[in-house]
PDB file of C-alpha atoms in Angstrom:
ATOM      1  CA  MET A   1     -13.595  -4.186  26.340  1.00 59.00           C
ATOM      2  CA  SER A   2     -15.091  -5.571  23.172  1.00 64.00           C
ATOM      3  CA  GLU A   3     -17.598  -2.547  23.297  1.00 66.00           C
ATOM      4  CA  LYS A   4     -14.900  -0.038  23.256  1.00 62.00           C
ATOM      5  CA  HIS A   5     -12.808  -2.002  20.509  1.00 59.00           C
ATOM      6  CA  PRO A   6     -15.069  -3.633  18.152  1.00 59.00           C
ATOM      7  CA  GLN A   7     -13.704  -6.623  15.887  1.00 61.00           C
ATOM      8  CA  ASP A   8     -14.753  -5.199  12.554  1.00 58.00           C
ATOM      9  CA  GLU A   9     -11.781  -4.254  10.507  1.00 57.00           C
ATOM     10  CA  TRP A  10     -13.286  -1.701   8.357  1.00 50.00           C
ATOM     11  CA  VAL A  11     -14.837   0.292  11.204  1.00 53.00           C
ATOM     12  CA  GLY A  12     -14.306   3.959  10.678  1.00 55.00           C
ATOM     13  CA  LEU A  13     -13.142   3.683   6.987  1.00 57.00           C
ATOM     14  CA  ASP A  14     -15.237   5.107   4.408  1.00 66.00           C
ATOM     15  CA  GLU A  15     -16.557   3.190   1.508  1.00 72.00           C
ATOM     16  CA  ASP A  16     -14.064   4.535  -1.053  1.00 72.00           C
ATOM     17  CA  ILE A  17     -11.087   3.505   1.054  1.00 66.00           C
ATOM     18  CA  GLN A  18     -12.521   0.245   1.708  1.00 65.00           C
ATOM     19  CA  ASN A  19     -12.698  -0.342  -2.145  1.00 71.00           C
ATOM     20  CA  GLN A  20      -9.236   0.892  -2.545  1.00 69.00           C
ATOM     21  CA  LEU A  21      -7.801  -1.549   0.120  1.00 64.00           C
ATOM     22  CA  ALA A  22      -9.658  -4.350  -1.429  1.00 69.00           C
ATOM     23  CA  SER A  23      -8.580  -3.681  -5.086  1.00 70.00           C
ATOM     24  CA  VAL A  24      -4.707  -3.664  -4.220  1.00 67.00           C
ATOM     25  CA  ASP A  25      -2.851  -6.148  -6.359  1.00 72.00           C
ATOM     26  CA  SER A  26      -0.505  -7.962  -3.934  1.00 71.00           C
ATOM     27  CA  SER A  27       1.815  -8.924  -6.631  1.00 72.00           C
ATOM     28  CA  THR A  28       2.908  -5.245  -7.048  1.00 73.00           C
ATOM     29  CA  ILE A  29       4.205  -5.035  -3.636  1.00 82.00           C
ATOM     30  CA  ALA A  30       8.007  -5.543  -3.873  1.00 87.00           C
ATOM     31  CA  ALA A  31       9.723  -8.557  -2.172  1.00 91.00           C
ATOM     32  CA  VAL A  32      11.620  -7.992   0.907  1.00 93.00           C
ATOM     33  CA  ASP A  33      15.288  -7.416   0.383  1.00 91.00           C
ATOM     34  CA  LYS A  34      17.436  -9.550   2.363  1.00 91.00           C
ATOM     35  CA  CYS A  35      20.228  -6.883   2.924  1.00 89.00           C
ATOM     36  CA  VAL A  36      17.663  -4.396   4.275  1.00 91.00           C
ATOM     37  CA  LEU A  37      16.090  -7.229   6.415  1.00 93.00           C
ATOM     38  CA  ARG A  38      19.373  -8.007   7.980  1.00 92.00           C
ATOM     39  CA  ASP A  39      19.911  -4.252   8.706  1.00 92.00           C
ATOM     40  CA  ILE A  40      16.472  -4.063  10.392  1.00 93.00           C
ATOM     41  CA  ILE A  41      17.248  -7.275  12.458  1.00 93.00           C
ATOM     42  CA  LYS A  42      20.718  -5.649  13.639  1.00 91.00           C
ATOM     43  CA  LYS A  43      18.793  -2.684  14.821  1.00 90.00           C
ATOM     44  CA  CYS A  44      16.006  -4.426  16.720  1.00 89.00           C
ATOM     45  CA  LYS A  45      16.000  -3.757  20.498  1.00 86.00           C
ATOM     46  CA  LEU A  46      16.731  -6.976  22.406  1.00 83.00           C
ATOM     47  CA  THR A  47      14.386  -6.042  25.388  1.00 79.00           C
ATOM     48  CA  VAL A  48      11.166  -6.210  23.168  1.00 79.00           C
ATOM     49  CA  ARG A  49       8.720  -8.636  24.690  1.00 83.00           C
ATOM     50  CA  PRO A  50       7.706 -11.620  22.447  1.00 85.00           C
ATOM     51  CA  GLY A  51       4.199 -12.178  21.654  1.00 82.00           C
ATOM     52  CA  LEU A  52       2.304 -15.638  21.537  1.00 84.00           C
ATOM     53  CA  ASP A  53       5.033 -17.148  19.170  1.00 88.00           C
ATOM     54  CA  LYS A  54       7.610 -16.635  21.923  1.00 90.00           C
ATOM     55  CA  LEU A  55      10.170 -15.817  19.207  1.00 91.00           C
ATOM     56  CA  ARG A  56      12.639 -13.149  20.433  1.00 91.00           C
ATOM     57  CA  TYR A  57      14.641 -10.807  18.410  1.00 91.00           C
ATOM     58  CA  GLU A  58      17.695 -12.363  20.035  1.00 92.00           C
ATOM     59  CA  HIS A  59      16.734 -15.682  18.222  1.00 92.00           C
ATOM     60  CA  VAL A  60      16.413 -14.039  15.005  1.00 93.00           C
ATOM     61  CA  LYS A  61      19.662 -12.099  15.392  1.00 92.00           C
ATOM     62  CA  ALA A  62      21.331 -15.312  16.128  1.00 91.00           C
ATOM     63  CA  LEU A  63      20.045 -17.041  13.063  1.00 93.00           C
ATOM     64  CA  ALA A  64      20.645 -14.057  10.710  1.00 92.00           C
ATOM     65  CA  GLY A  65      24.256 -13.431  11.969  1.00 87.00           C
ATOM     66  CA  TYR A  66      25.896 -10.730  13.935  1.00 74.00           C
ATOM     67  CA  CYS A  67      28.929 -10.112  11.604  1.00 72.00           C
ATOM     68  CA  SER A  68      29.099  -8.365   8.274  1.00 71.00           C
ATOM     69  CA  GLU A  69      30.571 -11.491   6.902  1.00 80.00           C
ATOM     70  CA  SER A  70      27.625 -14.059   6.971  1.00 83.00           C
ATOM     71  CA  SER A  71      27.730 -17.809   6.630  1.00 90.00           C
ATOM     72  CA  ILE A  72      25.997 -19.802   4.068  1.00 92.00           C
ATOM     73  CA  GLU A  73      23.212 -20.948   6.641  1.00 94.00           C
ATOM     74  CA  GLU A  74      22.742 -17.231   7.998  1.00 93.00           C
ATOM     75  CA  ASP A  75      22.206 -16.209   4.114  1.00 92.00           C
ATOM     76  CA  VAL A  76      19.790 -19.050   3.666  1.00 94.00           C
ATOM     77  CA  PHE A  77      17.986 -18.228   6.843  1.00 95.00           C
ATOM     78  CA  CYS A  78      17.599 -14.327   5.690  1.00 94.00           C
ATOM     79  CA  ASP A  79      16.447 -15.357   2.211  1.00 94.00           C
ATOM     80  CA  ARG A  80      13.744 -17.503   3.647  1.00 95.00           C
ATOM     81  CA  LEU A  81      12.549 -15.046   6.460  1.00 96.00           C
ATOM     82  CA  ALA A  82      12.437 -12.335   3.585  1.00 95.00           C
ATOM     83  CA  SER A  83      10.275 -14.614   1.558  1.00 94.00           C
ATOM     84  CA  ILE A  84       7.959 -15.194   4.531  1.00 94.00           C
ATOM     85  CA  LEU A  85       7.873 -11.530   5.361  1.00 95.00           C
ATOM     86  CA  THR A  86       7.078 -10.801   1.715  1.00 94.00           C
ATOM     87  CA  LEU A  87       4.166 -13.175   2.033  1.00 93.00           C
ATOM     88  CA  ILE A  88       2.841 -11.493   5.214  1.00 92.00           C
ATOM     89  CA  ILE A  89       3.230  -7.964   3.705  1.00 92.00           C
ATOM     90  CA  ARG A  90       1.436  -9.086   0.565  1.00 89.00           C
ATOM     91  CA  GLY A  91      -1.302 -10.686   2.420  1.00 87.00           C
ATOM     92  CA  ASP A  92      -0.653 -13.935   0.465  1.00 88.00           C
ATOM     93  CA  ILE A  93      -0.423 -16.476   3.409  1.00 89.00           C
ATOM     94  CA  PRO A  94      -2.833 -19.068   4.006  1.00 89.00           C
ATOM     95  CA  GLU A  95      -5.781 -18.318   6.265  1.00 87.00           C
ATOM     96  CA  PRO A  96      -5.157 -20.556   9.154  1.00 87.00           C
ATOM     97  CA  ILE A  97      -1.587 -18.906   9.331  1.00 89.00           C
ATOM     98  CA  SER A  98      -3.168 -15.529   9.081  1.00 87.00           C
ATOM     99  CA  HIS A  99      -5.159 -16.311  12.070  1.00 86.00           C
ATOM    100  CA  VAL A 100      -2.198 -17.114  14.007  1.00 87.00           C
ATOM    101  CA  LEU A 101      -0.176 -14.116  12.963  1.00 88.00           C
ATOM    102  CA  SER A 102      -3.070 -11.775  13.560  1.00 85.00           C
ATOM    103  CA  ASP A 103      -3.593 -13.003  17.174  1.00 86.00           C
ATOM    104  CA  ASN A 104      -2.327 -10.880  19.926  1.00 86.00           C
ATOM    105  CA  GLU A 105      -1.531 -11.375  23.626  1.00 86.00           C
ATOM    106  CA  LEU A 106      -3.870  -9.018  25.164  1.00 85.00           C
ATOM    107  CA  ILE A 107      -3.127  -7.294  28.373  1.00 86.00           C
ATOM    108  CA  ALA A 108      -5.406  -4.994  30.247  1.00 87.00           C
ATOM    109  CA  ILE A 109      -3.550  -2.196  32.025  1.00 87.00           C
ATOM    110  CA  PRO A 110      -5.679  -0.088  34.360  1.00 88.00           C
ATOM    111  CA  LYS A 111      -6.427   3.576  33.033  1.00 86.00           C
ATOM    112  CA  GLY A 112      -7.741   5.507  35.975  1.00 86.00           C
ATOM    113  CA  PRO A 113     -10.139   4.151  38.663  1.00 87.00           C
ATOM    114  CA  ALA A 114     -12.833   2.636  36.356  1.00 85.00           C
ATOM    115  CA  ASP A 115     -11.151   2.022  32.840  1.00 87.00           C
ATOM    116  CA  ILE A 116      -8.580  -0.159  31.160  1.00 87.00           C
ATOM    117  CA  ARG A 117      -6.284   0.337  28.333  1.00 86.00           C
ATOM    118  CA  PRO A 118      -5.945  -2.828  26.191  1.00 86.00           C
ATOM    119  CA  ILE A 119      -2.287  -3.528  24.897  1.00 86.00           C
ATOM    120  CA  GLY A 120      -1.800  -6.211  22.147  1.00 86.00           C
ATOM    121  CA  ILE A 121       1.569  -7.841  21.766  1.00 88.00           C
ATOM    122  CA  GLY A 122       1.776  -9.153  18.258  1.00 89.00           C
ATOM    123  CA  SER A 123       4.073 -12.077  16.834  1.00 91.00           C
ATOM    124  CA  THR A 124       7.705 -11.149  16.117  1.00 92.00           C
ATOM    125  CA  LEU A 125       7.102 -12.064  12.419  1.00 93.00           C
ATOM    126  CA  ARG A 126       4.386  -9.355  12.270  1.00 92.00           C
ATOM    127  CA  LYS A 127       6.575  -6.963  14.116  1.00 92.00           C
ATOM    128  CA  LEU A 128       9.284  -7.588  11.641  1.00 94.00           C
ATOM    129  CA  ALA A 129       6.966  -7.076   8.658  1.00 94.00           C
ATOM    130  CA  ALA A 130       5.866  -3.783  10.126  1.00 92.00           C
ATOM    131  CA  LEU A 131       9.551  -2.587  10.432  1.00 93.00           C
ATOM    132  CA  VAL A 132      10.055  -3.495   6.747  1.00 94.00           C
ATOM    133  CA  ILE A 133       6.969  -1.385   5.764  1.00 92.00           C
ATOM    134  CA  MET A 134       8.014   1.412   8.320  1.00 88.00           C
ATOM    135  CA  ARG A 135      11.441   1.381   6.338  1.00 89.00           C
ATOM    136  CA  ARG A 136       9.667   1.687   3.070  1.00 88.00           C
ATOM    137  CA  LEU A 137       7.418   4.465   4.154  1.00 83.00           C
ATOM    138  CA  ASN A 138       9.869   6.480   5.981  1.00 80.00           C
ATOM    139  CA  SER A 139      10.661   9.051   3.366  1.00 79.00           C
ATOM    140  CA  PHE A 140       6.941   9.443   2.577  1.00 78.00           C
ATOM    141  CA  ASN A 141       6.040   9.906   6.099  1.00 74.00           C
ATOM    142  CA  ASN A 142       8.635  12.257   6.825  1.00 72.00           C
ATOM    143  CA  GLU A 143       7.728  14.505   3.808  1.00 76.00           C
ATOM    144  CA  HIS A 144       3.961  14.280   4.107  1.00 72.00           C
ATOM    145  CA  PHE A 145       3.627  14.352   8.031  1.00 70.00           C
ATOM    146  CA  LYS A 146       6.576  16.410   8.872  1.00 69.00           C
ATOM    147  CA  ASN A 147       4.454  19.224  10.665  1.00 68.00           C
ATOM    148  CA  PHE A 148       1.943  16.776  12.129  1.00 67.00           C
ATOM    149  CA  GLN A 149       3.490  13.702  13.261  1.00 65.00           C
ATOM    150  CA  PHE A 150       6.659  13.903  15.263  1.00 65.00           C
ATOM    151  CA  GLY A 151       6.558  10.582  17.260  1.00 65.00           C
ATOM    152  CA  MET A 152       7.784   8.485  14.476  1.00 62.00           C
ATOM    153  CA  GLN A 153      10.880  10.632  13.767  1.00 64.00           C
ATOM    154  CA  ARG A 154      14.164  10.301  15.104  1.00 68.00           C
ATOM    155  CA  ASN A 155      14.332  12.505  18.276  1.00 71.00           C
ATOM    156  CA  GLY A 156      10.681  12.842  17.937  1.00 71.00           C
ATOM    157  CA  MET A 157       9.936  13.564  21.593  1.00 72.00           C
ATOM    158  CA  GLU A 158      12.353  16.584  21.435  1.00 76.00           C
ATOM    159  CA  HIS A 159      10.449  17.945  18.610  1.00 71.00           C
ATOM    160  CA  ILE A 160       7.179  17.641  20.376  1.00 72.00           C
ATOM    161  CA  ILE A 161       8.463  19.452  23.425  1.00 77.00           C
ATOM    162  CA  LEU A 162       9.984  22.070  21.436  1.00 77.00           C
ATOM    163  CA  GLU A 163       6.716  22.621  19.243  1.00 71.00           C
ATOM    164  CA  SER A 164       4.626  22.699  22.513  1.00 74.00           C
ATOM    165  CA  ARG A 165       6.921  25.397  23.882  1.00 77.00           C
ATOM    166  CA  LEU A 166       6.975  27.384  20.797  1.00 78.00           C
ATOM    167  CA  ARG A 167       3.126  27.372  20.506  1.00 75.00           C
ATOM    168  CA  CYS A 168       2.538  28.361  24.146  1.00 64.00           C
TER     169      CYS A 168
END
């Protein structure tokens, strides 16, 4: 599996993109908004499998609060979680913690008679950080990839089926 999926994070990226990524000033990335985070948490599916951290969305929802009126404790939790997610998104977390967050539970699913498909299940904190980023990029993605990428849109599968039928 390691031959098919090398560890080098820069594989496939040309040198210009590598330089651009390395030169990003993380302080320019906006902090995670507590209200946006609470909205994301409320919309998380409860059946998503946790990663190595064993933290489930159910746990996060219980700590963040289910009601529109939140308690002081729920507000404090959301403030602190937003701060942690901001650090993750900016890449400003200490290296030992970075290794823990970047680790995945790897599952090998058979793909045909002689191949496997690796599935990595990341930590819940990393999934939440990804959801925050997706929320931020949603309008950009919808505008710039509207005729190319349907899977990330609402009712995306219906668009894919319709497009494939129209092109046949």
